[in-house]
């Protein structure tokens, strides 16, 4: 399950279209909406990196697989940045992979 945490300053007025961005993430990483979660957190402020000041800080956690080589992941991160750019958002993107055997998830029960 890729988890995409999007951080934005509370004072930023630009919209962040999570549904559209989720569709882009699914296309980029070859996943589905059921396994790709985007969470938006509005924060007071953050430090700058000395580079172009970003609108969003995007932190992604995804399962490390043999197919997700360094080159594939770096290309995917560029595509993530481009997806935000299509919405006039400058994104600072980071990605961390994890081993599937060390990942645990307990979803809420299904409604009957």
Coordinates of C-alpha atoms in Angstrom, one line a residue:
X1 CA 0.0 0.0 0.0
X2 CA 1.6 3.3 -1.0
X3 CA 1.0 5.9 1.6
X4 CA 1.3 9.4 0.2
X5 CA 1.4 12.1 2.9
X6 CA 1.0 15.6 1.5
X7 CA 2.0 18.4 3.7
X8 CA 1.0 22.0 2.8
X9 CA 1.1 25.3 4.7
X10 CA -2.2 26.3 6.2
X11 CA -1.9 29.7 4.6
X12 CA -1.5 28.3 1.0
X13 CA -4.6 29.1 -1.0
X14 CA -4.0 26.8 -3.9
X15 CA -6.3 23.8 -4.0
X16 CA -4.8 20.3 -3.6
X17 CA -7.1 17.9 -5.6
X18 CA -6.5 14.6 -3.7
X19 CA -8.8 12.5 -5.9
X20 CA -7.1 13.6 -9.1
X21 CA -3.6 13.1 -7.5
X22 CA -4.6 9.7 -6.3
X23 CA -5.5 8.7 -9.8
X24 CA -2.1 9.9 -11.0
X25 CA -0.3 8.0 -8.2
X26 CA -2.2 4.8 -9.1
X27 CA -1.1 5.2 -12.8
X28 CA 2.5 6.0 -11.9
X29 CA 3.0 3.1 -9.4
X30 CA 0.6 0.6 -11.0
X31 CA -1.6 0.4 -8.0
X32 CA -5.4 0.8 -7.2
X33 CA -7.3 3.4 -5.2
X34 CA -8.0 0.6 -2.6
X35 CA -4.2 0.3 -1.9
X36 CA -3.1 3.9 -2.5
X37 CA -3.9 6.3 0.3
X38 CA -3.3 10.1 0.2
X39 CA -3.4 12.1 3.4
X40 CA -3.3 15.9 3.4
X41 CA -1.9 17.6 6.5
X42 CA -2.0 21.4 6.8
X43 CA 0.9 22.7 8.9
X44 CA 1.8 26.1 10.3
X45 CA 5.2 26.4 8.6
X46 CA 8.4 24.5 7.7
X47 CA 12.0 25.2 7.1
X48 CA 13.2 25.9 3.6
X49 CA 15.6 23.7 1.8
X50 CA 17.4 26.5 0.0
X51 CA 16.0 25.3 -3.3
X52 CA 12.8 26.6 -4.9
X53 CA 10.2 27.1 -2.1
X54 CA 7.7 24.2 -2.5
X55 CA 4.0 24.4 -2.1
X56 CA 3.8 20.8 -0.9
X57 CA 6.2 18.3 0.8
X58 CA 5.2 14.8 -0.4
X59 CA 6.4 11.8 1.6
X60 CA 5.7 8.4 0.1
X61 CA 6.1 5.0 1.7
X62 CA 5.8 2.1 -0.7
X63 CA 6.7 -1.6 -0.7
X64 CA 10.1 -2.3 -2.0
X65 CA 10.0 -4.9 -4.9
X66 CA 12.5 -6.2 -7.3
X67 CA 10.7 -4.3 -10.1
X68 CA 11.1 -1.0 -8.2
X69 CA 14.8 -0.5 -8.9
X70 CA 16.5 2.8 -8.1
X71 CA 16.0 4.0 -11.6
X72 CA 12.3 3.1 -11.7
X73 CA 11.7 4.8 -8.3
X74 CA 13.6 7.9 -9.3
X75 CA 11.6 8.1 -12.6
X76 CA 8.3 7.6 -10.6
X77 CA 9.3 10.4 -8.2
X78 CA 9.8 12.7 -11.2
X79 CA 6.4 11.7 -12.5
X80 CA 4.9 12.4 -9.0
X81 CA 6.4 15.9 -9.2
X82 CA 5.0 16.4 -12.7
X83 CA 1.5 15.2 -11.5
X84 CA 1.6 18.0 -8.8
X85 CA 2.9 20.4 -11.4
X86 CA -0.1 19.9 -13.6
X87 CA -2.2 21.4 -10.8
X88 CA 0.2 24.4 -10.5
X89 CA 1.8 22.9 -7.3
X90 CA 5.6 22.7 -6.7
X91 CA 6.2 19.5 -4.8
X92 CA 9.3 18.4 -2.9
X93 CA 9.0 14.6 -3.2
X94 CA 10.7 11.9 -1.0
X95 CA 10.1 8.2 -1.1
X96 CA 10.9 5.4 1.3
X97 CA 10.5 1.7 0.6
X98 CA 9.9 -1.0 3.2
X99 CA 10.1 -4.8 3.2
X100 CA 6.7 -6.4 2.8
X101 CA 7.3 -9.0 5.5
X102 CA 7.9 -6.2 8.0
X103 CA 4.7 -4.3 7.2
X104 CA 1.5 -4.7 9.1
X105 CA -2.0 -3.3 8.6
X106 CA -5.3 -3.8 10.3
X107 CA -8.0 -2.1 8.3
X108 CA -11.4 -1.3 9.8
X109 CA -14.0 -4.0 9.4
X110 CA -16.1 -4.1 6.3
X111 CA -19.7 -2.8 6.6
X112 CA -22.3 -5.5 6.2

